[in-house]
Amino acid sequence: MLKIKEILQEFNTEYIEDYKTTWVKAKIKDATDIAVVAQRLKKNGLRTIATISPTDFIDENKIEMNYFFEDLITKRNCWLKCDIPRELEQCKIESLTPFFKGANWHEREAFSMFGVKFINHPDLRPIIVSQDFYDKTPFRKDFDWDAHEADTLKNIQTIVDAFKDEEDENDKGIGEDSSETVLNWGPTHPASGPIRLKVHCDGEDVIGIDPDIGFVWRALEHLVTKKDFIGAIVAVERLCFMDNINSMVGYVQAVEEIADVEITEFAKWMRVLLGEVSRISSHAMGMGGFYNALGLHTVAMWNMDIREFFLDFLESYSGARIATAAIEPGGVRYGLQENMLKELQLGLDKFDNTKEDIKAIFINNPTMKMRASKQGIISPDMVEDYSLCGVVARSSGVKVDVRIDEPYAAYDQVKMDYVVQKDGSAKDRLVNLFEELEQSIDIIKQAKKHIEVGIASGKFNPTKDHMVKVPKKLPKGEAISRVEWSRGEVLMHLVTQEKATSPYRLKMKAPSFNHTMMLDKLLAGQTLSDIPLIFGSLYICQGDLDR
Amino acid sequence: MLKIYDFFAHAKSESLWMAHFCTGCCSLEMAAAMGPRYDWERYGYLPTPTPRQADLLIITGLVTKKMLPALLRTYAQMPEPKYVLALGACSFDGGPYNDSLAVIKNPTEILPADIFVAGCPPRPEAIIAGLEEIKKKMKKGIPSAASQGGLWKEMEF
């Protein structure tokens, strides 16, 4: 930490301060310094850039850039800010992509949403947004989207035209001297969700992959600014339905930090319990997704069977199987009744009864090992360069887990360790998923026991302790909150204005964005039949890819 | 007396194949309906990877502007008779994404649906109940809503 501060002191800064346990927060006065500062930080070990989040301060006529640097090994992080002019012509800043490969798509996203131009960026094309938003700035506060909405049919025509133009281009390469062509993998391939991979291939060999994303772009980050702080959780949980609890935890932690509210011990344990249930339902689908891509549907069926028991628990707790909206600023939405824990026990028993079979048949499966143990290998260096996280990072042997690195909720009292593999191949990612399932079951058992003991001893009142009051109006402030989501680290950056009733800006950094960036690196030089395998092993969800 | 066309309609409705097409998050509950607990194959439903063998298109929740041309292309490739089932609040009026600027508020005005299944997301039982309604419609030989009208007929995609 001291080293980071020393480096930052060499530059012209407005302030340098400690933030939370692992962060240094600083603002540099001169935006032209950013590339030099970033390079110095990189030399000091902060090799990963989590995300880049611009905030549009229309009243002050500036755009504030937020850079989040992370060191995955020593767990020191740096939050760097700088201001750039708001006028479209001068809205420029030096690109970090030449030094931080993981910044590539994040800079493209900032360019598409806010019109920030990144000097020296190798490939500054719009991303996520559909063609009708090209050359526009949808996330700026003065964007008139009523006017944009008025000619929806015309906008759809723009998209259709662009698609047809692309079709013509695709055939250009085919001729007597070349068989190079572009294949569309998607928008809805049975092994994937709504994503389109433009596969440049020569015969069966893949030359490169250009993912076309944004098929489920709902502009969630814009949507939350139109709702109040409680209403926003509806948008936040739709980040991805497979694991919605943990994304809500991330958001409400940021709200609580700005409101300066401390939640009860019981609510903290409930967040652990619900979060792990949600993680199980997501990992179960993830394992199924991997095997579906290989062409075997039995795993998905077995896991779905286990998953239903955990959804039953969520249903009896919140009334909904999936869209629970169960985490609220100030705690968890509902109290806990005794019969709910009994239902959870059914799920735990179901898993314990099935896990040996799953392990013997599908995890130690020789056919799967032959197929997947040499495919899609991600080295620890790649993890740091491309800011990968979660299962993908851990299966390469990199010890990252926000639950341990920067404990939130009651994770500081939970006994757990990093689940890691060695090689980082597709097979390792599957094995890691399964071992994390086992770990989650273990954490649920700990949390359940703790809650039961607490209730029995009278320490927790399960019907009253779940919630503390959070004011409806929040003061001016900003906060970041990190959680270990089922796919990896989710970083929420929340900005509020004075006496705010709704978020001013919420940036959600979601892991699938970086993992999809890897597809081109992993698949170039492979064959077409490897696409579903590697895609399935990366555990990508389009919900958090597009947001 | 059972007419031969009635028999055809009955046979068609009892092996209802749907195009494997996910537009949004309701597809997660659709997956649960395929799963072991609800097991919709009992009723003769099967997702097929190609629209050319499909009888039914399911709009699984939200449809973004970028997704709409792909949805219409898929529908156009399906052989007659073809029906549309719309899942979730999003396909009716945008649902929770009603304020969003990328989502089409009323996809069923463009591609009319025969049956709506309410919920966000609808439960697997509700999805199966909706599919049963489609079956009834097919058995009676009622033409699908999308063949009767909708903006999609005037659109280029």
XYZ file of C-alpha atoms in Angstrom:
704
model
C 0.000 0.000 0.000
C 2.784 2.394 0.915
C 4.508 1.678 -2.358
C 1.378 2.616 -4.307
C 1.104 5.873 -2.396
C 4.765 6.647 -3.032
C 4.285 6.192 -6.742
C 1.184 8.359 -6.795
C 2.880 11.110 -4.818
C 5.313 11.625 -7.670
C 2.451 12.928 -9.769
C 0.197 15.935 -9.492
C -2.684 14.614 -7.392
C -5.730 16.167 -5.756
C -5.862 13.615 -2.964
C -4.512 10.204 -2.030
C -6.350 8.276 0.646
C -6.919 4.785 1.983
C -10.233 3.211 1.112
C -11.559 0.077 2.773
C -8.893 -2.434 3.680
C -7.309 -3.126 0.339
C -7.748 0.022 -1.719
C -5.880 3.257 -2.317
C -8.076 5.969 -3.777
C -6.517 8.866 -5.611
C -7.368 11.551 -8.093
C -4.804 12.877 -10.512
C -5.169 16.448 -11.696
C -3.769 16.054 -15.156
C -5.543 13.438 -17.273
C -2.587 13.220 -19.661
C -0.616 11.533 -16.869
C -2.862 8.479 -16.810
C -0.795 6.277 -19.133
C 2.429 6.987 -17.245
C 0.815 6.384 -13.845
C -0.740 3.163 -15.084
C 2.588 1.896 -16.387
C 4.279 2.671 -13.075
C 1.530 0.846 -11.197
C 1.854 -2.107 -13.520
C 5.576 -2.342 -12.821
C 4.696 -2.353 -9.132
C 2.547 -5.430 -9.551
C -0.912 -4.001 -10.255
C -1.158 -5.869 -13.522
C -4.913 -6.200 -13.735
C -7.451 -3.571 -14.638
C -10.876 -4.526 -13.362
C -12.878 -1.970 -15.254
C -13.094 1.589 -16.503
C -16.146 3.551 -15.467
C -16.894 7.055 -16.705
C -19.385 9.200 -14.786
C -21.129 12.058 -16.521
C -21.308 15.127 -14.250
C -23.424 17.344 -16.463
C -23.694 20.223 -13.954
C -19.940 20.469 -13.532
C -19.447 19.961 -17.262
C -16.956 17.151 -16.896
C -16.650 13.421 -17.288
C -14.915 11.684 -14.443
C -12.971 8.584 -15.383
C -12.574 5.833 -12.783
C -9.894 3.187 -13.204
C -9.794 0.167 -10.930
C -6.385 -1.505 -10.793
C -5.927 -4.769 -8.969
C -3.035 -6.927 -7.895
C -4.335 -10.480 -7.772
C -1.286 -11.825 -5.941
C -0.699 -9.409 -3.063
C -4.295 -8.083 -2.975
C -3.473 -4.395 -3.176
C -5.837 -2.348 -5.270
C -5.880 1.184 -6.567
C -8.845 3.332 -7.558
C -7.652 6.115 -9.790
C -9.719 9.041 -10.977
C -9.246 11.908 -13.387
C -11.437 14.477 -15.092
C -11.754 15.013 -18.816
C -13.760 17.661 -20.704
C -17.340 16.824 -21.589
C -17.487 18.312 -25.107
C -17.455 15.484 -27.625
C -14.474 16.846 -29.562
C -12.244 17.199 -26.519
C -13.519 14.130 -24.697
C -10.287 12.202 -25.161
C -7.873 10.274 -22.983
C -4.842 8.087 -23.547
C -5.755 4.434 -24.024
C -4.423 1.834 -21.597
C -4.966 -1.111 -23.952
C -1.347 -1.128 -25.186
C -0.206 -1.946 -21.597
C -3.283 -3.619 -20.121
C -4.788 -6.088 -22.577
C -7.848 -6.525 -20.367
C -8.798 -2.867 -20.818
C -9.658 -3.375 -24.487
C -13.385 -4.015 -24.341
C -13.924 -1.816 -21.297
C -12.569 1.147 -23.243
C -14.735 0.243 -26.198
C -17.725 0.164 -23.859
C -16.903 3.602 -22.450
C -16.571 4.826 -26.027
C -19.964 3.456 -27.073
C -21.859 4.615 -24.008
C -20.227 7.965 -23.214
C -18.394 8.911 -26.380
C -14.998 8.954 -24.640
C -12.305 8.624 -27.299
C -9.246 6.619 -26.373
C -6.095 7.759 -28.125
C -3.914 4.904 -29.469
C -6.605 2.263 -28.904
C -5.957 -0.459 -31.514
C -9.589 -1.246 -32.294
C -11.974 1.456 -31.136
C -15.298 0.163 -32.509
C -18.631 0.380 -30.699
C -19.476 -2.667 -28.620
C -22.681 -3.934 -26.959
C -24.905 -1.171 -28.411
C -26.979 -1.889 -31.497
C -26.271 -0.068 -34.748
C -28.864 2.653 -34.136
C -26.773 3.898 -31.187
C -23.572 4.238 -33.195
C -22.133 7.767 -32.981
C -24.536 8.496 -30.135
C -23.932 8.612 -26.410
C -26.823 6.759 -24.744
C -25.540 6.890 -21.162
C -24.893 10.624 -21.046
C -27.387 12.534 -18.964
C -28.500 14.765 -21.819
C -29.241 11.957 -24.281
C -32.813 12.383 -25.470
C -33.967 8.825 -25.617
C -37.655 9.699 -25.994
C -36.754 11.070 -29.397
C -34.712 7.956 -30.086
C -37.579 5.742 -28.959
C -40.036 7.532 -31.248
C -38.628 5.968 -34.411
C -38.089 2.415 -33.214
C -39.075 0.883 -36.536
C -36.581 3.055 -38.385
C -33.896 2.015 -35.900
C -34.687 -1.648 -36.449
C -34.295 -1.033 -40.173
C -30.808 0.391 -39.489
C -29.878 -2.837 -37.721
C -31.263 -4.989 -40.533
C -29.386 -2.983 -43.161
C -26.122 -3.287 -41.255
C -26.604 -7.030 -40.962
C -27.240 -7.384 -44.681
C -24.141 -5.360 -45.516
C -22.132 -7.702 -43.337
C -23.573 -10.719 -45.134
C -22.274 -9.382 -48.442
C -18.839 -8.812 -46.951
C -18.676 -12.344 -45.596
C -18.756 -13.919 -49.040
C -16.019 -11.686 -50.460
C -13.197 -13.933 -49.279
C -14.467 -17.034 -51.084
C -12.934 -17.511 -54.499
C -10.628 -19.718 -56.486
C -7.541 -18.819 -54.496
C -9.121 -18.725 -51.047
C -11.698 -20.511 -48.994
C -11.665 -18.043 -46.146
C -15.122 -17.195 -44.954
C -17.094 -15.969 -41.990
C -19.474 -18.272 -40.144
C -22.125 -17.063 -37.765
C -22.133 -19.011 -34.509
C -25.374 -17.724 -33.011
C -27.291 -15.430 -32.233
C -28.977 -18.399 -30.627
C -26.881 -21.485 -30.895
C -28.353 -24.308 -28.794
C -25.117 -24.522 -26.787
C -25.040 -20.815 -26.041
C -27.428 -18.071 -25.162
C -27.976 -14.966 -27.232
C -24.496 -14.191 -28.523
C -23.164 -14.141 -32.041
C -19.599 -15.198 -32.759
C -18.310 -14.140 -36.118
C -15.971 -17.045 -36.813
C -13.366 -16.269 -39.440
C -12.391 -19.664 -40.736
C -10.578 -21.396 -43.546
C -12.229 -24.753 -44.008
C -12.326 -26.236 -40.560
C -9.554 -24.121 -39.093
C -10.503 -21.100 -37.041
C -8.472 -18.016 -37.908
C -10.034 -15.690 -35.399
C -13.230 -14.894 -33.589
C -14.981 -11.570 -33.341
C -17.794 -11.806 -30.792
C -20.794 -9.653 -31.614
C -22.481 -9.038 -28.276
C -25.412 -6.992 -27.070
C -28.336 -9.240 -27.992
C -29.734 -8.905 -24.491
C -28.477 -5.385 -23.817
C -31.151 -3.940 -21.540
C -29.106 -0.894 -20.471
C -29.474 -1.918 -16.828
C -26.954 0.697 -15.738
C -29.219 3.326 -17.237
C -32.399 1.659 -15.968
C -31.378 1.878 -12.290
C -31.043 5.657 -12.509
C -34.787 5.856 -13.180
C -35.765 3.835 -10.132
C -35.410 4.494 -6.430
C -32.812 2.697 -4.342
C -35.121 -0.203 -3.511
C -36.668 -0.381 -6.967
C -33.202 -0.611 -8.467
C -32.651 -4.076 -7.021
C -35.151 -5.379 -9.568
C -32.830 -4.221 -12.311
C -29.675 -5.306 -10.505
C -30.878 -8.851 -9.889
C -31.591 -9.202 -13.587
C -27.851 -8.904 -14.202
C -28.140 -12.653 -14.524
C -30.976 -14.786 -13.248
C -28.810 -17.799 -12.571
C -27.159 -16.145 -9.572
C -29.217 -13.101 -8.676
C -28.692 -12.980 -4.903
C -25.000 -12.158 -5.006
C -25.418 -9.348 -7.521
C -28.018 -7.785 -5.219
C -25.637 -8.155 -2.282
C -23.028 -6.210 -4.235
C -25.409 -3.362 -4.961
C -26.962 -3.055 -1.505
C -23.524 -3.034 0.118
C -22.663 0.062 -1.886
C -25.944 1.706 -0.851
C -25.347 0.839 2.799
C -21.851 2.278 2.640
C -23.123 5.618 1.344
C -26.016 5.652 3.835
C -23.572 4.642 6.590
C -25.745 1.814 7.854
C -24.474 -1.271 9.646
C -26.664 -4.346 9.178
C -27.363 -6.961 11.826
C -25.309 -10.081 12.356
C -28.327 -12.214 11.451
C -28.785 -10.424 8.119
C -25.101 -10.966 7.360
C -25.430 -14.693 7.876
C -28.609 -14.771 5.841
C -26.753 -13.115 2.981
C -24.127 -15.827 3.149
C -26.770 -18.535 3.220
C -28.874 -17.151 0.378
C -25.803 -16.244 -1.649
C -24.438 -19.762 -1.516
C -27.830 -21.263 -2.408
C -27.869 -18.989 -5.412
C -24.303 -19.963 -6.282
C -25.268 -23.633 -6.235
C -28.189 -23.087 -8.577
C -25.848 -21.263 -10.953
C -22.948 -23.725 -10.780
C -25.333 -26.628 -11.330
C -26.494 -25.019 -14.567
C -22.884 -24.191 -15.478
C -21.788 -27.801 -15.218
C -24.803 -28.799 -17.284
C -23.895 -26.158 -19.853
C -20.387 -27.558 -20.223
C -21.612 -31.078 -20.873
C -24.440 -29.850 -23.115
C -21.761 -28.319 -25.306
C -20.095 -31.723 -25.480
C -23.423 -33.281 -26.444
C -24.359 -35.063 -23.236
C -27.534 -33.851 -21.560
C -27.620 -36.223 -18.595
C -25.494 -33.973 -16.389
C -27.798 -31.032 -16.966
C -30.741 -33.222 -15.976
C -29.099 -34.536 -12.816
C -27.948 -31.097 -11.779
C -31.302 -29.538 -12.560
C -32.824 -32.086 -10.231
C -30.516 -30.922 -7.409
C -31.096 -27.300 -8.319
C -34.868 -27.620 -7.977
C -34.491 -28.417 -4.275
C -32.527 -25.232 -3.696
C -35.032 -23.219 -5.730
C -37.712 -24.685 -3.457
C -35.905 -23.123 -0.535
C -35.719 -19.764 -2.295
C -39.401 -20.069 -3.119
C -40.453 -20.773 0.433
C -38.236 -17.923 1.601
C -39.187 -15.238 -0.890
C -42.186 -16.515 -2.823
C -40.351 -16.683 -6.125
C -38.155 -19.400 -7.572
C -35.819 -17.131 -9.446
C -36.719 -13.440 -9.283
C -36.466 -13.344 -5.514
C -35.608 -9.653 -4.904
C -34.688 -10.973 -1.470
C -31.795 -8.674 -0.590
C -32.621 -5.092 0.244
C -30.615 -2.126 1.528
C -30.554 -2.670 5.294
C -30.525 -6.445 5.390
C -32.593 -9.168 3.818
C -36.204 -8.678 2.851
C -37.915 -11.402 4.865
C -37.534 -13.077 8.220
C -36.746 -16.735 8.537
C -39.176 -19.408 9.576
C -38.164 -22.793 10.892
C -39.785 -24.810 8.100
C -37.614 -22.978 5.552
C -34.423 -24.439 6.992
C -36.009 -27.888 6.853
C -36.561 -27.397 3.162
C -32.952 -26.376 2.758
C -31.923 -29.582 4.499
C -33.731 -31.569 1.792
C -31.516 -29.906 -0.802
C -28.345 -30.596 1.168
C -29.325 -34.247 1.570
C -30.111 -34.534 -2.116
C -26.673 -33.226 -3.022
C -24.901 -35.461 -0.523
C -26.732 -38.479 -1.918
C -25.887 -37.695 -5.540
C -22.413 -36.200 -5.376
C -20.435 -39.440 -5.365
C -22.284 -40.600 -8.484
C -21.685 -37.307 -10.266
C -18.025 -37.439 -9.317
C -17.560 -41.019 -10.466
C -19.470 -40.734 -13.720
C -18.920 -37.203 -14.951
C -15.955 -35.637 -13.184
C -13.613 -38.615 -13.499
C -14.998 -39.427 -16.916
C -12.162 -40.679 -19.188
C -13.833 -39.517 -22.421
C -14.290 -36.010 -21.090
C -10.705 -35.950 -19.855
C -9.376 -36.978 -23.252
C -11.460 -34.346 -24.963
C -11.020 -31.416 -22.633
C -7.755 -31.668 -20.699
C -5.644 -30.213 -23.532
C -8.122 -27.615 -24.737
C -8.498 -23.931 -23.924
C -5.508 -23.663 -21.632
C -5.307 -20.376 -19.737
C -2.011 -19.594 -18.028
C -1.760 -17.582 -14.776
C -0.152 -14.751 -16.763
C -3.184 -14.568 -19.021
C -5.429 -14.418 -15.968
C -3.633 -11.312 -14.746
C -3.331 -9.649 -18.143
C -6.944 -10.117 -19.146
C -8.363 -9.618 -15.633
C -10.120 -12.959 -15.502
C -11.738 -13.960 -12.266
C -13.831 -16.528 -10.498
C -13.814 -20.131 -11.622
C -11.755 -19.387 -14.718
C -8.973 -17.712 -12.735
C -8.936 -20.266 -9.938
C -8.763 -23.228 -12.293
C -5.498 -21.733 -13.617
C -4.051 -21.808 -10.116
C -4.462 -18.109 -9.318
C -5.722 -17.688 -5.779
C -8.433 -15.070 -6.076
C -11.706 -15.084 -4.196
C -13.287 -11.882 -2.940
C -14.916 -13.840 -0.124
C -11.427 -14.384 1.309
C -9.489 -11.400 -0.039
C -11.920 -8.722 1.063
C -14.552 -10.495 3.204
C -18.058 -9.077 3.094
C -21.276 -10.132 4.873
C -20.268 -12.839 7.362
C -17.595 -14.448 5.207
C -14.901 -13.376 7.676
C -16.306 -15.971 10.110
C -16.686 -18.723 7.541
C -14.025 -21.409 7.323
C -13.061 -21.735 3.686
C -10.060 -21.905 1.413
C -9.318 -21.173 -2.240
C -10.445 -23.962 -4.555
C -7.777 -24.121 -7.249
C -6.608 -26.395 -10.041
C -3.249 -26.486 -11.777
C -3.424 -26.434 -15.555
C -6.268 -24.094 -16.446
C -7.668 -26.348 -19.156
C -11.342 -26.775 -20.003
C -11.407 -29.926 -17.905
C -9.958 -28.092 -14.922
C -12.674 -25.500 -15.115
C -15.311 -28.225 -14.934
C -13.602 -29.919 -12.001
C -13.274 -26.571 -10.255
C -16.972 -25.904 -10.712
C -17.806 -29.176 -9.045
C -15.386 -28.622 -6.170
C -16.862 -25.182 -5.622
C -20.291 -26.763 -5.475
C -19.012 -28.947 -2.652
C -17.478 -25.892 -0.999
C -20.759 -23.986 -1.226
C -22.596 -26.884 0.386
C -20.038 -26.775 3.185
C -20.512 -23.021 3.659
C -24.289 -23.442 3.709
C -23.928 -26.056 6.428
C -21.778 -23.677 8.466
C -24.173 -20.776 7.994
C -27.204 -22.926 8.741
C -25.634 -24.223 11.916
C -24.641 -20.747 13.002
C -28.149 -19.402 12.406
C -29.778 -22.340 14.187
C -27.484 -21.985 17.196
C -28.063 -18.245 17.222
C -31.833 -18.657 17.184
C -31.748 -21.366 19.857
C -29.600 -19.256 22.179
C -31.774 -16.205 21.637
C -28.968 -14.217 19.988
C -30.923 -13.841 16.740
C -34.571 -12.973 16.446
C -35.329 -14.437 13.021
C -38.519 -12.462 12.438
C -37.243 -9.034 13.498
C -33.484 -8.941 13.055
C -33.468 -9.250 9.300
C -33.758 -5.568 8.556
C -32.557 -2.189 9.783
C -33.905 1.070 8.459
C -32.124 2.802 5.620
C -33.081 6.412 4.854
C -34.945 6.910 1.572
C -32.760 9.887 0.681
C -29.045 9.343 0.522
C -26.280 11.927 0.890
C -23.843 12.771 -1.874
C -21.199 10.149 -2.144
C -19.776 7.224 -4.000
C -18.780 3.727 -3.112
C -17.489 0.574 -4.671
C -18.419 -2.852 -3.527
C -16.970 -6.150 -4.617
C -18.574 -9.535 -4.257
C -17.605 -12.997 -5.367
C -20.361 -13.773 -7.806
C -20.799 -17.291 -9.132
C -18.845 -16.417 -12.277
C -16.283 -14.249 -10.573
C -15.760 -10.834 -9.132
C -18.549 -8.298 -9.566
C -17.558 -4.721 -8.895
C -20.327 -2.191 -8.367
C -19.465 1.484 -8.529
C -22.321 3.615 -7.206
C -22.466 7.405 -7.370
C -25.189 9.460 -5.686
C -25.998 13.164 -5.651
C -27.144 15.300 -2.694
C -30.504 14.148 -1.218
C -30.742 11.524 -3.902
C -33.693 9.180 -4.201
C -32.202 7.209 -7.064
C -28.688 6.250 -8.124
C -26.880 8.821 -10.243
C -24.620 6.264 -11.826
C -24.131 2.570 -11.265
C -21.391 0.725 -13.062
C -21.543 -3.033 -12.890
C -18.354 -4.824 -13.809
C -19.332 -8.351 -14.640
C -16.946 -11.247 -15.263
C -18.357 -12.681 -18.506
C -17.274 -9.528 -20.339
C -13.606 -10.352 -19.815
C -14.079 -14.053 -20.359
C -15.722 -13.499 -23.737
C -12.739 -11.359 -24.695
C -10.640 -14.524 -24.281
C -12.509 -16.500 -26.961
C -10.413 -15.069 -29.779
C -7.150 -15.881 -27.978
C -8.180 -19.412 -27.042
C -9.770 -20.441 -30.324
C -7.443 -19.011 -32.950
C -5.722 -21.969 -34.584
C -8.211 -24.528 -33.275
C -10.959 -26.210 -35.245
C -14.665 -25.425 -35.460
C -15.588 -28.372 -33.259
C -13.669 -26.820 -30.348
C -15.863 -23.720 -30.220
C -18.730 -25.212 -28.169
C -16.314 -26.949 -25.814
C -14.283 -23.863 -24.980
C -17.316 -21.609 -24.958
C -19.072 -23.966 -22.564
C -16.046 -24.239 -20.294
C -15.712 -20.457 -19.889
C -19.060 -20.392 -18.073
C -20.361 -17.301 -19.858
C -23.805 -15.851 -19.243
C -25.109 -13.313 -21.726
C -27.062 -11.510 -19.018
C -23.970 -10.148 -17.358
C -22.059 -9.946 -20.622
C -24.419 -7.337 -22.069
C -26.091 -5.969 -18.940
C -67.249 -39.208 -37.608
C -63.620 -38.228 -37.314
C -62.521 -36.273 -40.347
C -59.057 -36.907 -41.733
C -58.089 -33.240 -41.239
C -59.081 -33.462 -37.612
C -56.775 -36.409 -37.299
C -53.919 -34.439 -38.881
C -54.513 -31.525 -36.541
C -54.554 -33.891 -33.586
C -51.320 -35.559 -34.664
C -49.599 -32.224 -35.223
C -50.621 -30.860 -31.863
C -49.464 -33.905 -29.935
C -45.868 -33.667 -31.158
C -45.218 -30.000 -30.735
C -41.613 -29.107 -31.575
C -40.289 -25.680 -30.778
C -37.412 -23.750 -32.284
C -34.567 -23.654 -29.741
C -34.386 -19.905 -29.547
C -33.640 -17.852 -26.435
C -34.302 -14.145 -26.468
C -34.197 -13.440 -22.762
C -34.139 -14.630 -19.206
C -37.421 -16.610 -19.239
C -35.466 -19.288 -21.105
C -34.071 -20.255 -17.706
C -37.502 -21.380 -16.555
C -38.010 -22.998 -19.942
C -34.900 -25.040 -19.166
C -36.444 -25.966 -15.826
C -39.582 -27.098 -17.644
C -37.381 -29.393 -19.757
C -35.742 -30.688 -16.595
C -36.510 -33.838 -14.647
C -39.073 -32.410 -12.252
C -41.435 -30.903 -14.819
C -40.303 -32.913 -17.847
C -42.314 -31.441 -20.685
C -41.388 -34.247 -23.059
C -44.193 -36.166 -21.364
C -46.547 -33.950 -23.351
C -44.685 -34.352 -26.623
C -42.736 -31.096 -26.614
C -39.194 -31.094 -27.893
C -36.801 -28.259 -28.636
C -35.239 -28.591 -32.062
C -32.080 -26.766 -33.132
C -33.426 -25.890 -36.565
C -36.490 -23.741 -37.190
C -37.266 -25.740 -40.338
C -38.610 -28.616 -38.260
C -40.377 -26.483 -35.691
C -44.087 -25.898 -35.155
C -43.758 -23.328 -32.433
C -41.686 -20.275 -31.674
C -41.367 -19.212 -28.049
C -40.596 -15.579 -27.299
C -38.749 -16.121 -24.052
C -39.153 -12.764 -22.401
C -37.498 -9.577 -23.503
C -36.678 -8.876 -27.126
C -34.024 -6.276 -27.811
C -33.848 -4.294 -30.994
C -30.776 -6.223 -32.008
C -32.511 -9.551 -31.462
C -35.741 -8.749 -33.301
C -34.492 -9.308 -36.885
C -33.111 -12.708 -35.854
C -36.436 -13.589 -34.226
C -38.403 -12.654 -37.342
C -35.986 -14.537 -39.595
C -36.410 -17.633 -37.464
C -40.172 -17.302 -37.621
C -40.106 -16.860 -41.400
C -38.083 -20.051 -41.824
C -40.592 -22.214 -39.992
C -43.093 -24.267 -42.025
C -46.844 -23.680 -41.720
C -48.816 -24.127 -39.535
C -46.752 -22.252 -36.974
C -47.692 -20.752 -33.660
C -46.136 -18.267 -31.252
C -46.068 -18.496 -27.479
C -45.029 -15.412 -25.509
C -43.531 -15.820 -22.055
C -43.274 -13.283 -19.309
C -44.164 -9.688 -18.670
C -41.483 -8.434 -21.080
C -43.117 -9.858 -24.165
C -46.349 -8.105 -23.257
C -45.263 -4.578 -22.320
C -41.548 -4.576 -21.568
C -42.068 -5.708 -17.986
C -39.271 -4.650 -15.641
C -37.369 -3.261 -18.629
C -40.212 -0.949 -19.614
C -38.036 2.106 -18.915
C -35.039 0.746 -20.729
C -33.949 2.216 -24.018
C -32.738 -0.903 -25.759
C -35.709 -3.211 -25.274
C -38.757 -3.336 -27.520
C -41.778 -2.578 -25.365
C -44.311 -4.586 -27.346
C -42.696 -7.332 -29.384
C -46.055 -9.039 -29.784
C -47.402 -6.054 -31.689
C -44.762 -6.856 -34.264
C -45.075 -10.647 -34.051
C -48.496 -11.443 -32.523
C -48.565 -14.263 -30.012
C -51.279 -16.880 -29.716
C -50.947 -17.377 -25.984
C -49.373 -15.201 -23.316
C -47.990 -16.771 -20.162
C -47.819 -14.279 -17.321
C -45.058 -14.054 -14.741
C -41.564 -12.737 -14.355
C -40.419 -15.334 -15.098
C -43.436 -17.659 -15.423
C -43.244 -20.889 -13.496
C -42.555 -24.115 -15.412
C -46.092 -25.335 -14.715
C -47.456 -22.152 -16.247
C -45.311 -22.628 -19.333
C -46.617 -26.162 -19.783
C -50.184 -24.929 -19.244
C -49.611 -22.313 -21.943
C -48.352 -24.970 -24.325
C -51.464 -27.030 -23.647
C -53.550 -24.039 -24.711
C -51.631 -23.929 -27.984
C -52.456 -27.601 -28.467
C -56.162 -26.883 -28.055
C -55.931 -24.126 -30.618
C -54.208 -26.443 -33.077
C -56.768 -29.178 -32.557
C -59.583 -26.801 -33.346
C -57.741 -25.681 -36.467
C -57.754 -22.009 -35.469
C -55.171 -20.143 -37.569
C -52.319 -18.544 -35.655
C -52.424 -14.878 -34.676
C -49.219 -14.039 -36.507
C -50.631 -15.332 -39.797
C -53.608 -12.983 -39.372
C -51.678 -9.770 -38.935
C -48.933 -7.931 -37.153
C -46.317 -5.413 -38.121
C -43.861 -8.115 -39.166
C -45.610 -8.503 -42.499
C -44.669 -4.975 -43.531
C -41.142 -5.150 -42.192
C -37.983 -6.074 -43.984
C -35.676 -8.396 -42.094
